[in-house]
PDB file of C-alpha atoms in Angstrom:
ATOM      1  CA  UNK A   1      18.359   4.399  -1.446  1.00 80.00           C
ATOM      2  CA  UNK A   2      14.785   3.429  -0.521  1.00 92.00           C
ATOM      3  CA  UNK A   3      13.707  -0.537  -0.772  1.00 95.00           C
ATOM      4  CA  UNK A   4       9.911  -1.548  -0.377  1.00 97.00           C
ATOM      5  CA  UNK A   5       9.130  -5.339   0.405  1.00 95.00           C
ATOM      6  CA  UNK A   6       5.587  -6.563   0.548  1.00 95.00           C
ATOM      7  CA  UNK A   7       4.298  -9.501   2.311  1.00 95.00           C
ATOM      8  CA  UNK A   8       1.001 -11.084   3.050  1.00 96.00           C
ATOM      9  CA  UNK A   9      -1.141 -11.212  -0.505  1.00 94.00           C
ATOM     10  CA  UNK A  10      -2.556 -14.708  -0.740  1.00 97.00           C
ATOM     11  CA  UNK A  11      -5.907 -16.609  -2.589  1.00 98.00           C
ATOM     12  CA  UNK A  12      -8.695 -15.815   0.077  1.00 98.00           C
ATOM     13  CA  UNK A  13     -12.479 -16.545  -0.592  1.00 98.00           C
ATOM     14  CA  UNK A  14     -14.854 -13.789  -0.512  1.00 98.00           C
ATOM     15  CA  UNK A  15     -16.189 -11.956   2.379  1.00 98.00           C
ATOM     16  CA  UNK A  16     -12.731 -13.120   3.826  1.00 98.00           C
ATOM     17  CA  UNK A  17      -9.625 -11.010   5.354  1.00 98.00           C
ATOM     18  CA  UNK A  18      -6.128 -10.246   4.911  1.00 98.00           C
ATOM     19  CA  UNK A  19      -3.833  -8.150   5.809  1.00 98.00           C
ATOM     20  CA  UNK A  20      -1.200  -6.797   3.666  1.00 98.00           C
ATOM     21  CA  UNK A  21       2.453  -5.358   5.238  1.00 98.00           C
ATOM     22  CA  UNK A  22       4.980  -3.495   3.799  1.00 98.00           C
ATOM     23  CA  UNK A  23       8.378  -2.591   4.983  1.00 97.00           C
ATOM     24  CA  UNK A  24      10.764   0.492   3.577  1.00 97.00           C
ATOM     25  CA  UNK A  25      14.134   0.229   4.082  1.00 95.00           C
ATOM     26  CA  UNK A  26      17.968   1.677   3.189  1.00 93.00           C
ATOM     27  CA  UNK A  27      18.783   4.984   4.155  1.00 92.00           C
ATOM     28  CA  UNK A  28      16.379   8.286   3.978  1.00 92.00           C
ATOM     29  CA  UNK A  29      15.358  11.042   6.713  1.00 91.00           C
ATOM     30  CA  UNK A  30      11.809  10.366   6.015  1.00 92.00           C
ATOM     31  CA  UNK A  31       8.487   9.210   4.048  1.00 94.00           C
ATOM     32  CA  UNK A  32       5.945  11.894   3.984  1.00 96.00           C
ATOM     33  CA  UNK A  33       3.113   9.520   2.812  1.00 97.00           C
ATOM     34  CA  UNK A  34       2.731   5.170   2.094  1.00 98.00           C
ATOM     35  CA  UNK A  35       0.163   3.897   0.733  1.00 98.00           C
ATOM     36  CA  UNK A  36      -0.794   1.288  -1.142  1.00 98.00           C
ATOM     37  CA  UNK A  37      -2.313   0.742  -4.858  1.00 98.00           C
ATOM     38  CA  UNK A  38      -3.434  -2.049  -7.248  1.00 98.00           C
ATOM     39  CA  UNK A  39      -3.577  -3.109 -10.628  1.00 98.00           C
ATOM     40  CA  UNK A  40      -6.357  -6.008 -11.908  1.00 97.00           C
ATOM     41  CA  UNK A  41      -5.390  -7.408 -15.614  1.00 92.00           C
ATOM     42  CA  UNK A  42      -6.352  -5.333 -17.935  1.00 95.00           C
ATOM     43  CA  UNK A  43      -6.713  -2.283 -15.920  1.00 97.00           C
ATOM     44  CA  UNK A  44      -4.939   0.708 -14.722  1.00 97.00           C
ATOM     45  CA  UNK A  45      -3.419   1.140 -11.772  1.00 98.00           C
ATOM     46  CA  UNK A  46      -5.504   2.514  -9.115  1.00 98.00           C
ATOM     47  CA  UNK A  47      -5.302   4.210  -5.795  1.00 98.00           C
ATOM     48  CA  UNK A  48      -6.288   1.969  -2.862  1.00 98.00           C
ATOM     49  CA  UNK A  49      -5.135   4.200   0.107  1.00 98.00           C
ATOM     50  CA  UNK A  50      -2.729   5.932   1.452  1.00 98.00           C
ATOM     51  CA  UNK A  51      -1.449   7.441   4.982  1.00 98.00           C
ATOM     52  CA  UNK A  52       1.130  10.418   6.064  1.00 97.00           C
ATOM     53  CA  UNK A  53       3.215  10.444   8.212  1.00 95.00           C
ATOM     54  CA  UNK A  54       0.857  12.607  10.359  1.00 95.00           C
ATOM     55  CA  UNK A  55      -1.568   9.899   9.885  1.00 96.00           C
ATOM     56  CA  UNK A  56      -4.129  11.315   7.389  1.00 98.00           C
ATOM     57  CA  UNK A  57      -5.249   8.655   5.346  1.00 98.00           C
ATOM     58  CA  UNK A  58      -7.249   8.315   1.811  1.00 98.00           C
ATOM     59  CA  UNK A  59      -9.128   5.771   0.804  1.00 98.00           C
ATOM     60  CA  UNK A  60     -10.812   4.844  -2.721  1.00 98.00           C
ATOM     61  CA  UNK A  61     -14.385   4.541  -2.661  1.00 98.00           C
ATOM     62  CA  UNK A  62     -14.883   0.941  -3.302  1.00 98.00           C
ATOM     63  CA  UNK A  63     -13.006   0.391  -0.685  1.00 98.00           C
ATOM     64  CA  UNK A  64     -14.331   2.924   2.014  1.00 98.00           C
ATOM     65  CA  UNK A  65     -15.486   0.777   5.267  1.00 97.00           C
ATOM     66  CA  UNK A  66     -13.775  -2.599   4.202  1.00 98.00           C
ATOM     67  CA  UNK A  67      -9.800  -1.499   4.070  1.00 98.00           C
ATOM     68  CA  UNK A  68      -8.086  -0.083   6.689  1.00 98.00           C
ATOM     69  CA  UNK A  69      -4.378   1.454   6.286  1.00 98.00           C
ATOM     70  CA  UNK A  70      -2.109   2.030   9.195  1.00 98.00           C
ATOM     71  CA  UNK A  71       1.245   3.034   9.643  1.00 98.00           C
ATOM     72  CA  UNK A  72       4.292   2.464  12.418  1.00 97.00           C
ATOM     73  CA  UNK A  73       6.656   4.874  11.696  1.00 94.00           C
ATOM     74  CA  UNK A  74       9.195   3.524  13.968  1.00 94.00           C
ATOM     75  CA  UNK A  75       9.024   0.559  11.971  1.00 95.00           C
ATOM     76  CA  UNK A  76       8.385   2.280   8.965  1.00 95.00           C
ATOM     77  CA  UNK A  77       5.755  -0.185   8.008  1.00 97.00           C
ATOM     78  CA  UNK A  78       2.694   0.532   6.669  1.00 98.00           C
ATOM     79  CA  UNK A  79      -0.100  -2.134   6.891  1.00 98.00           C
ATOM     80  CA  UNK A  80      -3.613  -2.499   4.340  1.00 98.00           C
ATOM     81  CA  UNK A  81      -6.160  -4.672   6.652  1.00 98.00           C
ATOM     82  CA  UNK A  82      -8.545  -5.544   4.346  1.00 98.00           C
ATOM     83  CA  UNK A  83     -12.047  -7.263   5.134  1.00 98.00           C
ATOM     84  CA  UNK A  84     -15.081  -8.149   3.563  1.00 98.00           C
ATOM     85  CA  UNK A  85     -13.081  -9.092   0.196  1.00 98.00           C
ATOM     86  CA  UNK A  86     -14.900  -9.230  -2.917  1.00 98.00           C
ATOM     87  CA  UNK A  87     -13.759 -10.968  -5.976  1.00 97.00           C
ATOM     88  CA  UNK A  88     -13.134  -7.674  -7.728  1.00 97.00           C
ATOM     89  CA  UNK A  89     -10.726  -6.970  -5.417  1.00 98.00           C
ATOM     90  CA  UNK A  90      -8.274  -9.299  -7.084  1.00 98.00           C
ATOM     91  CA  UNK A  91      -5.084  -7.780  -8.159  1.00 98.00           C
ATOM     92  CA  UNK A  92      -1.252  -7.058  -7.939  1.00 98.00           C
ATOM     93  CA  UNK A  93      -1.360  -4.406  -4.402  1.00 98.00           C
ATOM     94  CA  UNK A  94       1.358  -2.486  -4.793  1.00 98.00           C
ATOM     95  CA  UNK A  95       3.315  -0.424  -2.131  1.00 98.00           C
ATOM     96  CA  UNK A  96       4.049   3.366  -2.744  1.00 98.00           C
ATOM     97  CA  UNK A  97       6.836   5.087  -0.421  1.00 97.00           C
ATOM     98  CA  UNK A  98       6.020   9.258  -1.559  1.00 94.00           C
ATOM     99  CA  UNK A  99       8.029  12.393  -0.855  1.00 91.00           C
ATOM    100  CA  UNK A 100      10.919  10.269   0.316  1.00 92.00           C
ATOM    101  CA  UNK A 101      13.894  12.532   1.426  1.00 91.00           C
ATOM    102  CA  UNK A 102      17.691  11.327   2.643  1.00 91.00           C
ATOM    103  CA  UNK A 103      20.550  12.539   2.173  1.00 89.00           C
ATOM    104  CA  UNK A 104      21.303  14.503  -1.391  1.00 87.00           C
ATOM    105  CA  UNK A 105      17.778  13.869  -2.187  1.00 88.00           C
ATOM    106  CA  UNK A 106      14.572  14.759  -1.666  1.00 87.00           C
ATOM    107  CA  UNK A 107      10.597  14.123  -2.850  1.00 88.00           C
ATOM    108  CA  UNK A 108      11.567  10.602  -4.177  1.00 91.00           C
ATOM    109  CA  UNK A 109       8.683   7.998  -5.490  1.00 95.00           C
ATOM    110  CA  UNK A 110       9.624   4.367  -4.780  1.00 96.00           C
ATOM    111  CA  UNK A 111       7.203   1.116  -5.200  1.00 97.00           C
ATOM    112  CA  UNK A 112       7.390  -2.138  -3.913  1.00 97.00           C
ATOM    113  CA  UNK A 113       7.292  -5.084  -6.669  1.00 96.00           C
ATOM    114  CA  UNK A 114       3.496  -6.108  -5.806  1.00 97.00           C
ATOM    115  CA  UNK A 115       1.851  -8.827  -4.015  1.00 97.00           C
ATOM    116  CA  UNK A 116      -1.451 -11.155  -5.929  1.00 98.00           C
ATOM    117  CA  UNK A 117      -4.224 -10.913  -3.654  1.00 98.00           C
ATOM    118  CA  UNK A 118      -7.108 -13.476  -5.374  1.00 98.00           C
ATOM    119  CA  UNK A 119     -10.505 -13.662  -3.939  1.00 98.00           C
ATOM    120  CA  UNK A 120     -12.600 -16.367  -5.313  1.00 97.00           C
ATOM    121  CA  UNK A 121     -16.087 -16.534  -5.354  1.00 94.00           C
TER     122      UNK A 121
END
């Protein structure tokens, strides 16, 4: 129904940047909110933002002012720009497609299969 493909994790030293895409595809109506989460080893999964379609957006706190999440829903893409990386920030990022609806179904979850992002120190 609803695929999720992430790109653009990668080792990057601290105080660097990336940027992190992620592209749903197959066949729905729409994706009420993307977003995007992570997971370090040995932790839980955690909320690193997400966007509506609307374009309200949510951010964790430790990431408030460094991370920036965007979304083209033409392309429906959604995007995690992240500066000012800090070595905690290492983890699998995971994309999150919520509320998905198509045909025969409605308020799907789907994730992507994660990207490594490693900051070194």
């Amino acid at each position: 129904q609803v695929q999720l493909v992430e790109s653009g994790g990668g080792l990057v030293q601290a105080g660097g940047s990336l940027r992190l895409s992620c592209a749903a595809s197959g066949s729905f109506f729409m994706i009420n909110t993307m977003g995007w989460y992570r997971q370090a080893p040995g932790k839980q999964r955690e909320l690193v933002a997400t966007i509506t379609s609307g374009g309200s957006t949510n951010y964790a706190d430790s990431v408030k002012g460094r991370f920036t999440v965007s979304r083209d829903n033409v392309k429906n893409t959604v995007y995690l720009q992240m500066f000012s990386l800090k070595p905690e920030d290492t983890a699998v990022y995971y994309c999150n497609a919520d509320r998905v609806s198509g045909s025969g179904y409605w308020n799907l979850e789907v994730w992507g299969q994660g990207t490594l992002v490693t900051v070194s120190s």
